[in-house]
Short mmCIF file of C-alpha atoms in Angstrom, two decimals:
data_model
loop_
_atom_site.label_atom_id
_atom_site.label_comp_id
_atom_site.label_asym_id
_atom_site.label_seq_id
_atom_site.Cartn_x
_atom_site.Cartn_y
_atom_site.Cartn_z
CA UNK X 1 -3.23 35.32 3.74
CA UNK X 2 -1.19 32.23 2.53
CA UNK X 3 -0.29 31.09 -0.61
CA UNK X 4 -2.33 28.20 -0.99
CA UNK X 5 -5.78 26.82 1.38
CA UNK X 6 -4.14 23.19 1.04
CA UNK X 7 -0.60 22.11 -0.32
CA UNK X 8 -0.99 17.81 -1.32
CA UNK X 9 2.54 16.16 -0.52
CA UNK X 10 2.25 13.06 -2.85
CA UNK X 11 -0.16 12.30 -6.33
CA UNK X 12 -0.79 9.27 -5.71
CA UNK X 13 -4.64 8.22 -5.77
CA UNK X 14 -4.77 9.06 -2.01
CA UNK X 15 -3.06 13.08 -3.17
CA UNK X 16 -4.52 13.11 -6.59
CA UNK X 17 -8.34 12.04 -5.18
CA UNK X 18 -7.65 14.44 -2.00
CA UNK X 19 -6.52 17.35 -4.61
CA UNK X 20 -9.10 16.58 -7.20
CA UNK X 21 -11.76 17.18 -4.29
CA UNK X 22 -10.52 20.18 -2.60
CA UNK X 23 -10.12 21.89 -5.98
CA UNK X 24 -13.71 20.85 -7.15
CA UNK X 25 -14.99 22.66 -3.39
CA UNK X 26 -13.37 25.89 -4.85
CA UNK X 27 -9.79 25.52 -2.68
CA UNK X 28 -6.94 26.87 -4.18
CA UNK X 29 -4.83 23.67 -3.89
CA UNK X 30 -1.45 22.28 -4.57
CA UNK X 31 -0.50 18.93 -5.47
CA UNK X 32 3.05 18.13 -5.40
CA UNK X 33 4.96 15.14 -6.45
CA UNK X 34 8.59 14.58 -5.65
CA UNK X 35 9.05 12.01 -8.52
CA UNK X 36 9.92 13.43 -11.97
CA UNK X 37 7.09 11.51 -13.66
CA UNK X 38 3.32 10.82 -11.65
CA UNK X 39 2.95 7.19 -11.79
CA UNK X 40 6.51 6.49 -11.91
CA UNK X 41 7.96 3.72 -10.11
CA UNK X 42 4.99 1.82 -9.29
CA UNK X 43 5.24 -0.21 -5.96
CA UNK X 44 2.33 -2.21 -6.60
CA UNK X 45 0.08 -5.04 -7.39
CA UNK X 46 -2.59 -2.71 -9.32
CA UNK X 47 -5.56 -5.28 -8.02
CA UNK X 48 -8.67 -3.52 -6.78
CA UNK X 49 -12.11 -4.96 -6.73
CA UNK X 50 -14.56 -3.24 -9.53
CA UNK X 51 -17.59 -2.15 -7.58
CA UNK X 52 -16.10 0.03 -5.28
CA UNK X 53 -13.35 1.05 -7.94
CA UNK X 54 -16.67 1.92 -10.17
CA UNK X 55 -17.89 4.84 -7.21
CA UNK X 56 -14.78 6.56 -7.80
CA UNK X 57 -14.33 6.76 -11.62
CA UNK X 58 -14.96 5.52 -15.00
CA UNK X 59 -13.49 2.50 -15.85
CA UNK X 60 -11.28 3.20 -19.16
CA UNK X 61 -9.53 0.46 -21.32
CA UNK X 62 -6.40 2.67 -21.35
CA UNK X 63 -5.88 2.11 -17.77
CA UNK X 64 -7.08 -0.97 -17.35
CA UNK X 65 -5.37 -4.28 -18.17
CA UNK X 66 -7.12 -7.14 -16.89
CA UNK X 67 -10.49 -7.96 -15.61
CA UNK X 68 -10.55 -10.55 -13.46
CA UNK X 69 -12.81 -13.07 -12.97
CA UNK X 70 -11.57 -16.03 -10.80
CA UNK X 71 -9.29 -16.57 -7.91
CA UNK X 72 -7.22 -19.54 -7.51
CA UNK X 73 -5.58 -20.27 -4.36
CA UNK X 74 -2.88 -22.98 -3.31
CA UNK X 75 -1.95 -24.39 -0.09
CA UNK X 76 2.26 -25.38 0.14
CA UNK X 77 1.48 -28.92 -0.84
CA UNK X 78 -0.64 -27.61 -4.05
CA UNK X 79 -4.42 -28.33 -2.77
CA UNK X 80 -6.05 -25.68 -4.62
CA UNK X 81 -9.08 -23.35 -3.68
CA UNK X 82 -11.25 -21.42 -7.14
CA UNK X 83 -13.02 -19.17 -6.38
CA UNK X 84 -15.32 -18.12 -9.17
CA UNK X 85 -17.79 -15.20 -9.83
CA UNK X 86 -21.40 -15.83 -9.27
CA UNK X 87 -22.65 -15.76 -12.88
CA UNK X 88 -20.51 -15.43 -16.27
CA UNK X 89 -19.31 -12.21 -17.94
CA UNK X 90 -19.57 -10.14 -14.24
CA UNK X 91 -16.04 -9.62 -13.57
CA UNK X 92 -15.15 -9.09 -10.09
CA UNK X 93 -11.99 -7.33 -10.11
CA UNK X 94 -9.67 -5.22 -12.13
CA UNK X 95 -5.37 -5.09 -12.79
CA UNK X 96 -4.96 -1.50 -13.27
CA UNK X 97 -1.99 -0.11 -15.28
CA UNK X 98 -1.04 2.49 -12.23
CA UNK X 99 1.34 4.34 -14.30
CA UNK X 100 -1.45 5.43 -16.63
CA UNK X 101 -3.79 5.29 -14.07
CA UNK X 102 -2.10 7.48 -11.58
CA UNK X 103 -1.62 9.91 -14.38
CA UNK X 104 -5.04 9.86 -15.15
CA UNK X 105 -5.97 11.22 -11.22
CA UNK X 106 -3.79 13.89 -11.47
CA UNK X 107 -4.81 15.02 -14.74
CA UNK X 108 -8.25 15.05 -12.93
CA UNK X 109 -6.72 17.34 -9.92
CA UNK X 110 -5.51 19.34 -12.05
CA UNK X 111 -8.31 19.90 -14.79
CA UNK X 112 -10.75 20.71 -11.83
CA UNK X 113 -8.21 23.09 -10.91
CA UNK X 114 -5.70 22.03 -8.63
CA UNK X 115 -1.90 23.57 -9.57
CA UNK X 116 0.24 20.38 -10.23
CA UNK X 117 4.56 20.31 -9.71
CA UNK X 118 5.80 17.24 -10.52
CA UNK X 119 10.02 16.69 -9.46
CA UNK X 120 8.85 18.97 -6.28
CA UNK X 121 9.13 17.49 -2.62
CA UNK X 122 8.34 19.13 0.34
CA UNK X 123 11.50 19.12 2.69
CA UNK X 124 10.30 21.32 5.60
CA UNK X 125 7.14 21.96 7.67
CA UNK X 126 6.88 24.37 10.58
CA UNK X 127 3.94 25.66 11.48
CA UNK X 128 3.43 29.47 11.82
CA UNK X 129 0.66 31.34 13.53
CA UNK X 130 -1.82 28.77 13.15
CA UNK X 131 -0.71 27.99 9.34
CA UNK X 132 1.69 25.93 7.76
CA UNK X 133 5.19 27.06 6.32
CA UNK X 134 6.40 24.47 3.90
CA UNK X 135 9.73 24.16 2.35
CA UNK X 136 9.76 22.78 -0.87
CA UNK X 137 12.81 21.87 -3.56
CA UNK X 138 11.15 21.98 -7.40
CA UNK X 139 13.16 21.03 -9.92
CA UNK X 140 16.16 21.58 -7.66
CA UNK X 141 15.01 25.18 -6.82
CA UNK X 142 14.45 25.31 -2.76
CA UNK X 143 10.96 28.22 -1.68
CA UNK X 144 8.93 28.47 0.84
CA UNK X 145 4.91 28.28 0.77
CA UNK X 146 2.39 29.27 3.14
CA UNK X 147 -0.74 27.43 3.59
CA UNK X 148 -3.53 26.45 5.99
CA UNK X 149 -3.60 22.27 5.67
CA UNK X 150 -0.91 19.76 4.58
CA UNK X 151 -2.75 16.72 3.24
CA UNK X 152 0.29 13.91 3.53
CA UNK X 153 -0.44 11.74 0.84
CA UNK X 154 3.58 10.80 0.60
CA UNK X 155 3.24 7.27 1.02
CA UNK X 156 4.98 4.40 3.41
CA UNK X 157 8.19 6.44 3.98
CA UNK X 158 6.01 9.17 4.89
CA UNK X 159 7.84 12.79 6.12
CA UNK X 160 4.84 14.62 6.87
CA UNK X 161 3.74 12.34 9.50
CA UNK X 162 6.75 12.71 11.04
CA UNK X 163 7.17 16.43 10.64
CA UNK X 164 3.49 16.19 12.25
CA UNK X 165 4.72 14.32 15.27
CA UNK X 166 1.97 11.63 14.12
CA UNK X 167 3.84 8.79 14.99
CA UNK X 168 3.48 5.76 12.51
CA UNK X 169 6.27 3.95 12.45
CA UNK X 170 5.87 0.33 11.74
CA UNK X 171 7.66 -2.59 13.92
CA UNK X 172 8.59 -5.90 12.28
CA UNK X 173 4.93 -7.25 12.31
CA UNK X 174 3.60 -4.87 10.99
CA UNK X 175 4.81 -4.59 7.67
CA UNK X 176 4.97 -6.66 4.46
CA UNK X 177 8.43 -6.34 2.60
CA UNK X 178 7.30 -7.49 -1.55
CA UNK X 179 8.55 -7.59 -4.66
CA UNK X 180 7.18 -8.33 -7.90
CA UNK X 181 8.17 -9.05 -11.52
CA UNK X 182 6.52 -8.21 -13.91
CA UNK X 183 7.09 -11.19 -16.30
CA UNK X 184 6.12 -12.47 -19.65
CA UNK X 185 6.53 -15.65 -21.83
CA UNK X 186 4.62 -17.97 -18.76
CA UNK X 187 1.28 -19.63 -18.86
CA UNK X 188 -1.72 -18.42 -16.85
CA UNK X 189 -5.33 -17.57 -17.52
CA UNK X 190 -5.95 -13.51 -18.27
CA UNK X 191 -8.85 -14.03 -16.30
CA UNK X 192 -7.32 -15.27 -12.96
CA UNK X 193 -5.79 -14.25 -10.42
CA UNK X 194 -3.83 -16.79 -8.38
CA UNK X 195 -2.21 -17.00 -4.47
CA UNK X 196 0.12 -18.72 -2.90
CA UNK X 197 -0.17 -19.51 0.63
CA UNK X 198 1.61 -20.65 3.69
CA UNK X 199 4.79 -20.26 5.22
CA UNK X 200 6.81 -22.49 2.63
CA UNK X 201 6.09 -19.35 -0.05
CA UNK X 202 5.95 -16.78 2.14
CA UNK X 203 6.87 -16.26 5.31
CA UNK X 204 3.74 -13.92 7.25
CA UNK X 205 2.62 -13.01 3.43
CA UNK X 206 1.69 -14.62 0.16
CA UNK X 207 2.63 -14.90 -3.34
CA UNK X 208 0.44 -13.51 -6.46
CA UNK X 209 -0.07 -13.51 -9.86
CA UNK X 210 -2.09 -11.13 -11.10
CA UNK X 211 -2.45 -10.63 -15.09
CA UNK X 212 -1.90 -8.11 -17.13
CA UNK X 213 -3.62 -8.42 -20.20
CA UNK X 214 -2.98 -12.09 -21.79
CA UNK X 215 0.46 -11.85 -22.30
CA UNK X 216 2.50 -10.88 -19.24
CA UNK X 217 1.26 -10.70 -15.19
CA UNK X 218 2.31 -9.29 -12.06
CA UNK X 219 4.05 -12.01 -9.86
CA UNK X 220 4.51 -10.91 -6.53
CA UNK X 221 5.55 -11.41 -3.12
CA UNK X 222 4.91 -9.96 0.20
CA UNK X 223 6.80 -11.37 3.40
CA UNK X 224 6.87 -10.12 7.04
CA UNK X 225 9.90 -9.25 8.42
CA UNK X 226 9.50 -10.66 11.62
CA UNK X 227 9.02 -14.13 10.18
CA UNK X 228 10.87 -14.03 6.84
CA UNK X 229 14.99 -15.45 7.40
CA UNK X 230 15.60 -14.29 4.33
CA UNK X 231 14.99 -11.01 2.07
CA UNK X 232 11.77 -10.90 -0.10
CA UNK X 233 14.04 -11.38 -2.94
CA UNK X 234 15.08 -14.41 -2.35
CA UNK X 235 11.43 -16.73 -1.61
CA UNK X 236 10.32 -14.68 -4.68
CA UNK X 237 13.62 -15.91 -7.36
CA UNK X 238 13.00 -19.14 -5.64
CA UNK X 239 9.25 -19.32 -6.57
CA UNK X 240 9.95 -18.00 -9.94
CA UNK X 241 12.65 -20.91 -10.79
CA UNK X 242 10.64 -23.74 -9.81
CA UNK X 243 7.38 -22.40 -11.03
CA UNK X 244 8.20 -19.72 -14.33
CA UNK X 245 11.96 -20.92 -15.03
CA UNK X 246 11.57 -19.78 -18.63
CA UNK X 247 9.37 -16.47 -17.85
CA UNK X 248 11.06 -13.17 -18.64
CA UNK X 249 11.68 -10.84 -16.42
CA UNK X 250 10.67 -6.63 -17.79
CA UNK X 251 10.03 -5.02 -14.71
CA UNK X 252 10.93 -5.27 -11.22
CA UNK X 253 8.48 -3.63 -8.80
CA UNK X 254 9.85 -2.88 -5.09
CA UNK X 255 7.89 -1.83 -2.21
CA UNK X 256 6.59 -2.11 1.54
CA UNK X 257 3.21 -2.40 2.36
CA UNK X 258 1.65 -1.15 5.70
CA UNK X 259 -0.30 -4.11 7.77
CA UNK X 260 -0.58 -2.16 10.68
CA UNK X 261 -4.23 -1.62 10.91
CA UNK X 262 -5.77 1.74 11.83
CA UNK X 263 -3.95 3.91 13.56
CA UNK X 264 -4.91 5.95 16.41
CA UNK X 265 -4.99 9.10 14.28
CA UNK X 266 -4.33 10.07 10.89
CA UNK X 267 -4.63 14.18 11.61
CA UNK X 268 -2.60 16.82 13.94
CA UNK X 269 -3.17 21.11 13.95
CA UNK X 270 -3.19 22.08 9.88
CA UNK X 271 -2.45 18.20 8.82
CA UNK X 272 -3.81 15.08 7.95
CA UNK X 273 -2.71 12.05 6.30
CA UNK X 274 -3.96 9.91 3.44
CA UNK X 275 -3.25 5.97 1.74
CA UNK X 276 -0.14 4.48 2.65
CA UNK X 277 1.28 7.42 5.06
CA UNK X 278 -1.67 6.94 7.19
CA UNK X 279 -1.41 2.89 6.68
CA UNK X 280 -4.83 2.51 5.16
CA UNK X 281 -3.90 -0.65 3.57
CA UNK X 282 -5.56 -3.61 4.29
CA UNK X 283 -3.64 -6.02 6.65
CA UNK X 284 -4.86 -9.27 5.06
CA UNK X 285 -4.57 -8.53 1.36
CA UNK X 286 -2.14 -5.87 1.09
CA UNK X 287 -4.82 -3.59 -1.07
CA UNK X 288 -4.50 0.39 -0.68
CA UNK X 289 -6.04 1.89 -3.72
CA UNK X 290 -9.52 2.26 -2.75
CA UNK X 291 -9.19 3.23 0.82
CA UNK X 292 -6.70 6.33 -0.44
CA UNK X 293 -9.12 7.30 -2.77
CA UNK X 294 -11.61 7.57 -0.10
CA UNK X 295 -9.59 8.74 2.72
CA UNK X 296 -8.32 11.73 -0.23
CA UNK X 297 -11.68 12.61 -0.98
CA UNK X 298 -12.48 12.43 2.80
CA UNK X 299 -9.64 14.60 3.49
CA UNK X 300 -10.72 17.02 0.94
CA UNK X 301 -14.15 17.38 1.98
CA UNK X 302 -12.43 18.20 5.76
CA UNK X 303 -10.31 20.30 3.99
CA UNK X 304 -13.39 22.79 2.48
CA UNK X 305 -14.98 22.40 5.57
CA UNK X 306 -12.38 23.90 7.68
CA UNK X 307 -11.69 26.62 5.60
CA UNK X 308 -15.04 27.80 5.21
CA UNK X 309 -15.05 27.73 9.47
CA UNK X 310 -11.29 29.22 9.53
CA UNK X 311 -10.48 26.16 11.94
CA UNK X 312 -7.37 23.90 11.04
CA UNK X 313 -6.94 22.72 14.59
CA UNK X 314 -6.51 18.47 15.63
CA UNK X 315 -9.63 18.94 17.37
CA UNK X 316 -11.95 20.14 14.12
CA UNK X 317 -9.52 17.68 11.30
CA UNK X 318 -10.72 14.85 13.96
CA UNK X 319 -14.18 14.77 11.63
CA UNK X 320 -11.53 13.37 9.18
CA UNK X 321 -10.38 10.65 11.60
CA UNK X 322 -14.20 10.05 12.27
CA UNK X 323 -15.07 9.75 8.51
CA UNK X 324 -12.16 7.21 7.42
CA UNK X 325 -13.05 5.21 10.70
CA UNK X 326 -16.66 4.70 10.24
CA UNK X 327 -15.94 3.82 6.61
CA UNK X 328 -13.16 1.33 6.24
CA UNK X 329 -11.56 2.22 9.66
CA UNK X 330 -13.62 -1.26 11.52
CA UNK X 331 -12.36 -3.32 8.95
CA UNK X 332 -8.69 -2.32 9.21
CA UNK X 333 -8.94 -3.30 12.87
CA UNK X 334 -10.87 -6.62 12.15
CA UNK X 335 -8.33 -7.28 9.27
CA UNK X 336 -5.52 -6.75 11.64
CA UNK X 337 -7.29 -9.39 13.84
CA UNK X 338 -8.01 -11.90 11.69
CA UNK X 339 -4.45 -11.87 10.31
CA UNK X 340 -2.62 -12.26 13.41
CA UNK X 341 -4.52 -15.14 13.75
CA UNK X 342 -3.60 -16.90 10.23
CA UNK X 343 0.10 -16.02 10.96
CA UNK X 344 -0.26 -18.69 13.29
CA UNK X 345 -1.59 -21.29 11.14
CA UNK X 346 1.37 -23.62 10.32
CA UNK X 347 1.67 -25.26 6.46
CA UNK X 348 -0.16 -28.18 7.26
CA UNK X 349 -3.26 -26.88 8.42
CA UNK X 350 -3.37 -24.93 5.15
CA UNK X 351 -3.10 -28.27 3.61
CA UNK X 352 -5.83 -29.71 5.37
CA UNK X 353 -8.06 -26.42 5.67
CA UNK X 354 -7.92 -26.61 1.35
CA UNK X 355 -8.09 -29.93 0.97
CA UNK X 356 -11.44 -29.76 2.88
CA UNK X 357 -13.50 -26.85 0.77
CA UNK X 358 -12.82 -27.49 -3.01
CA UNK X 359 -14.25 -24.52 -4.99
CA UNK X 360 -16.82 -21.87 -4.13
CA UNK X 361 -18.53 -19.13 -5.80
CA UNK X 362 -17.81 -15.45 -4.85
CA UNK X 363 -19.78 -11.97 -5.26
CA UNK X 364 -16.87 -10.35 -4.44
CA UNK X 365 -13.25 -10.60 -4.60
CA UNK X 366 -12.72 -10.96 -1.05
CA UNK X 367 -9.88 -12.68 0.25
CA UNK X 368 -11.18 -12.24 3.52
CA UNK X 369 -14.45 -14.05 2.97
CA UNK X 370 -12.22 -17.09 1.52
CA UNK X 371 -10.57 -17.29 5.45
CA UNK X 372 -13.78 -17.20 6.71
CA UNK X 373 -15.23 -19.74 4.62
CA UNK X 374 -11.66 -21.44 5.48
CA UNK X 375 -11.95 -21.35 9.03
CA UNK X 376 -15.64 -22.43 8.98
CA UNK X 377 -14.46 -25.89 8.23
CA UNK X 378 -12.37 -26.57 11.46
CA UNK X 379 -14.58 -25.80 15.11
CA UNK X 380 -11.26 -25.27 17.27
CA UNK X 381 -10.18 -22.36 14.90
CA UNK X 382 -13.91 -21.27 14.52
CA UNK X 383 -13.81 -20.80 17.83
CA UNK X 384 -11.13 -18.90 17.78
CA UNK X 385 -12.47 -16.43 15.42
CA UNK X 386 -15.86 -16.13 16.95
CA UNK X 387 -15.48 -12.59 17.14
CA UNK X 388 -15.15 -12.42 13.31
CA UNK X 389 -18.00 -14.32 12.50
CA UNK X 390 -20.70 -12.85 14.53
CA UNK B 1 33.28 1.35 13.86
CA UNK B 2 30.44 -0.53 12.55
CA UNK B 3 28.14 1.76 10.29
CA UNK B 4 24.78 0.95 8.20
CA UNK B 5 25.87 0.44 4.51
CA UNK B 6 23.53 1.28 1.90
CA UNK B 7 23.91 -1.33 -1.86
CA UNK B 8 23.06 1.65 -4.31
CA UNK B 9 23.08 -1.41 -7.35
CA UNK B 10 20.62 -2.97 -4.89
CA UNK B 11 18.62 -0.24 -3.45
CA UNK B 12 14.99 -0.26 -4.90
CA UNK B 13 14.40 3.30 -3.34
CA UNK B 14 11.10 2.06 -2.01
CA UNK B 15 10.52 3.38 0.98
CA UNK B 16 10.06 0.23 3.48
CA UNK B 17 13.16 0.86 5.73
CA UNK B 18 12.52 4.56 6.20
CA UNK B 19 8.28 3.29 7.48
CA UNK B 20 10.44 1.10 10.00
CA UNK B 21 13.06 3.01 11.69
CA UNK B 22 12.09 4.65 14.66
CA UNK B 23 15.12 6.81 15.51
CA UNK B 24 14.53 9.13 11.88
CA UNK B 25 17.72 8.05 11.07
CA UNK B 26 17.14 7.88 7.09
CA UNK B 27 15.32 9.32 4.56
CA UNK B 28 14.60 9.01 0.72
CA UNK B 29 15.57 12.52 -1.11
CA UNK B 30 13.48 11.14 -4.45
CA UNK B 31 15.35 7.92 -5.51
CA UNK B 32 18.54 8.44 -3.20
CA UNK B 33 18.46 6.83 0.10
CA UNK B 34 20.33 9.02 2.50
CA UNK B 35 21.33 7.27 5.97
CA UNK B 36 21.90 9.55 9.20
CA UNK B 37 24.82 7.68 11.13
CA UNK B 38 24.49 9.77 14.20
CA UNK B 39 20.86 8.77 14.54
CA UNK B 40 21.29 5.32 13.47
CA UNK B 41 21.48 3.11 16.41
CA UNK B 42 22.31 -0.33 14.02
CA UNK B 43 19.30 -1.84 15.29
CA UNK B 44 18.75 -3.52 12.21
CA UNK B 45 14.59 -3.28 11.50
CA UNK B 46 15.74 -1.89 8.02
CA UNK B 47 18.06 -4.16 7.14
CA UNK B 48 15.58 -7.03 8.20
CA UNK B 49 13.11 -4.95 6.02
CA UNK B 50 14.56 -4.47 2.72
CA UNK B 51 13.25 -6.35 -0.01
CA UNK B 52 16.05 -6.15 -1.92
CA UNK B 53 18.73 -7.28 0.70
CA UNK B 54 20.03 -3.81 -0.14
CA UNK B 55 21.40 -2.71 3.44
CA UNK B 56 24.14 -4.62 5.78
CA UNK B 57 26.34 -3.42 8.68
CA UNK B 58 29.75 -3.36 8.08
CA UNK B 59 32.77 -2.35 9.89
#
């Protein structure tokens, strides 16, 4: 017997959605957060497009605080692209409040049943007769648990995949290294959200502004460290000064963002790995909430199903690998694709590339259909991206 | 000896130079970035990574 069937390293949406699940299947479950409050700092630009959002949960004004209805996008010399939804009134995207939000998911996890510690990290894994001994410190107090699966929800720095031997380290390229303010007193539209593009902004990244209700906004930046001289930081204070000199600054959000694509695996024997620790973010835009929330509540249905068959081995978790892949898996990889070949583009073919298609409507908040529609106007890059297209 | 210095006023305990570093050589114990000097091999991915210009090498 162990303690627990699963012990969640992480709440998170990845954890909280992957504890929610296995507690709803009947699993006694664990969800642990090292941080003293769920939520708590956010490293994030709490964007996530609505319909897909909507399969997951509820939408509730508490935790939401901007719906979003355009996109506006500038090149380095200021040619701008709108994007704009299809008909009036059907937003497109939300800005999430993640601390509430976050809260929200665990409060789920646990009201289905999960047991939630929150101050608690896990500081040891070693695996034991086929289950998992894991040493955690709660509220400063070190014990050991026992339990059949470790879902590793624990984000970019992730331990688990290390203790795992799941190697998912990220080189240079491979990672976007952001910042944000959150900042009020500076003009935008609530129902906008806006990028920057090119290397001039952001070296192998972009900048953002996404609002927060109508009075302050998220304004962001994400550069790759392989192409960025300087820290994030700095193109970000520089932005700010020419754009927002007299915004305030309330908030400063830190935080790297995986751009690795998918990775070979996400599970070893008695573990598997959710959101940012298994780098389910998107390599063009940067987004990770709704692939966690999937992979969690694909890791939790793996989870109930290898308890009922007593197998936690690499070779049964693999349905998890299977179910994240065949889901949002093929786009990572295309996504990964596509971006290397944008990080090429140099600032003047931005120029010309937005110059050239004006505004467009959208069904979708889909930064990836705007490249697309991008690259569409010029045949030598077309051809280059065949492979997309198709 | 040249050693991997960690800005604590800087340090946004975010996680991006422990996703980089491929010799385990630091870890985040909740908002406290610890560095492991005998594993660190100064190769500087982290200190390229940091968004917050929060890590140098100094002597």
């Amino acid at each position: 017997m162990t303690d627990y069937d699963v012990i969640v390293v992480g709440a998170g949406p990845g954890g909280s959605m992957a504890a929610k699940t296995c507690a709803e299947k009947g699993l006694d479950v664990l969800l642990i957060e090292k941080r003293q409050e769920i939520g708590v700092p956010v490293r994030c630009a709490e964007g996530v497009g609505r319909k897909e959002f909507e399969e997951f949960v509820e939408p509730d004004e508490k935790w939401i605080a901007s719906e979003i209805e355009n996109a506006e996008l500038y090149s380095p010399s200021g040619h701008r692209v709108k994007l704009s939804a299809d008909q009036a009134g059907n937003e497109v995207g939300y800005v999430l409040e993640r601390k509430i939000f976050d809260r929200h998911l665990a409060m789920l996890a646990g009201r289905a049943g999960a047991e939630v510690l929150t101050k608690t990290s896990a500081v040891s894994m070693e695996r034991e007769n086929g289950s998992v001994r894991l040493g955690i410190r709660s509220m400063g107090e070190f014990q050991e648990l026992t339990t059949k699966i470790v879902i590793g929800a624990d984000g970019v720095e992730s331990r688990v995949a290390k203790w795992a031997g799941i190697d998912t380290t990220l080189r240079l390229n491979e990672i976007e290294s952001c910042v944000q303010y959150l900042m009020t007193d500076i003009d935008f539209d609530p129902t906008t959200t806006y990028f920057w593009v090119g290397r001039k902004y952001a070296p192998g990244g972009y900048i953002w502004l996404f609002p927060k209700g109508d009075n302050s906004a998220n304004v962001g930046i994400g550069v790759m460290p392989s192409m960025a001289d300087k820290p994030a930081k700095y193109y970000l204070d520089r932005f700010v000064r020419e754009n927002f000199p007299d915004g305030e600054i309330v908030e400063v959000v830190i935080g790297g963002v995986p751009v690795k694509g998918a990775i070979d695996t996400a599970v070893a024997d008695n573990v598997m790995l959710v959101g940012d620790a298994a780098r389910h973010t998107d390599p063009i835009t940067g987004g990770g909430i709704i692939n966690a929330m999937k992979a969690g509540y694909k890791a939790g249905i793996t989870a109930s199903e290898a308890v009922e068959k007593g197998d936690y081995s690499e070779s049964f978790l693999k349905r998890y690998d299977r179910r994240w892949m065949d889901d949002f898996g093929q786009t990572l990889i295309r996504n990964r694709k596509l971006q290397e070949k944008m990080l090429k583009l140099d600032d003047s073919t931005f120029d010309r590339l937005f110059k050239g298609i004006g505004d467009m409507p959208i069904g979708e908040m889909s930064v990836k259909r705007l490249a697309l529609e991008l690259f569409k106007k010029e045949p030598k890059l077309l051809w280059d991206l065949r492979e997309f297209l198709l | 000896m040249k050693r991997l210095a960690v800005n604590r006023y800087k340090c946004g305990y975010c996680g991006a130079c422990i996703a980089v570093c491929k010799f385990n050589a630091n870890e985040l114990v909740e908002t406290y970035l610890e560095i492991y000097e005998d594993k660190c091999t100064l190769c500087m991915a982290c200190v390229k990574t940091c968004p917050m210009n929060a890590l140098e090498v100094v002597e």
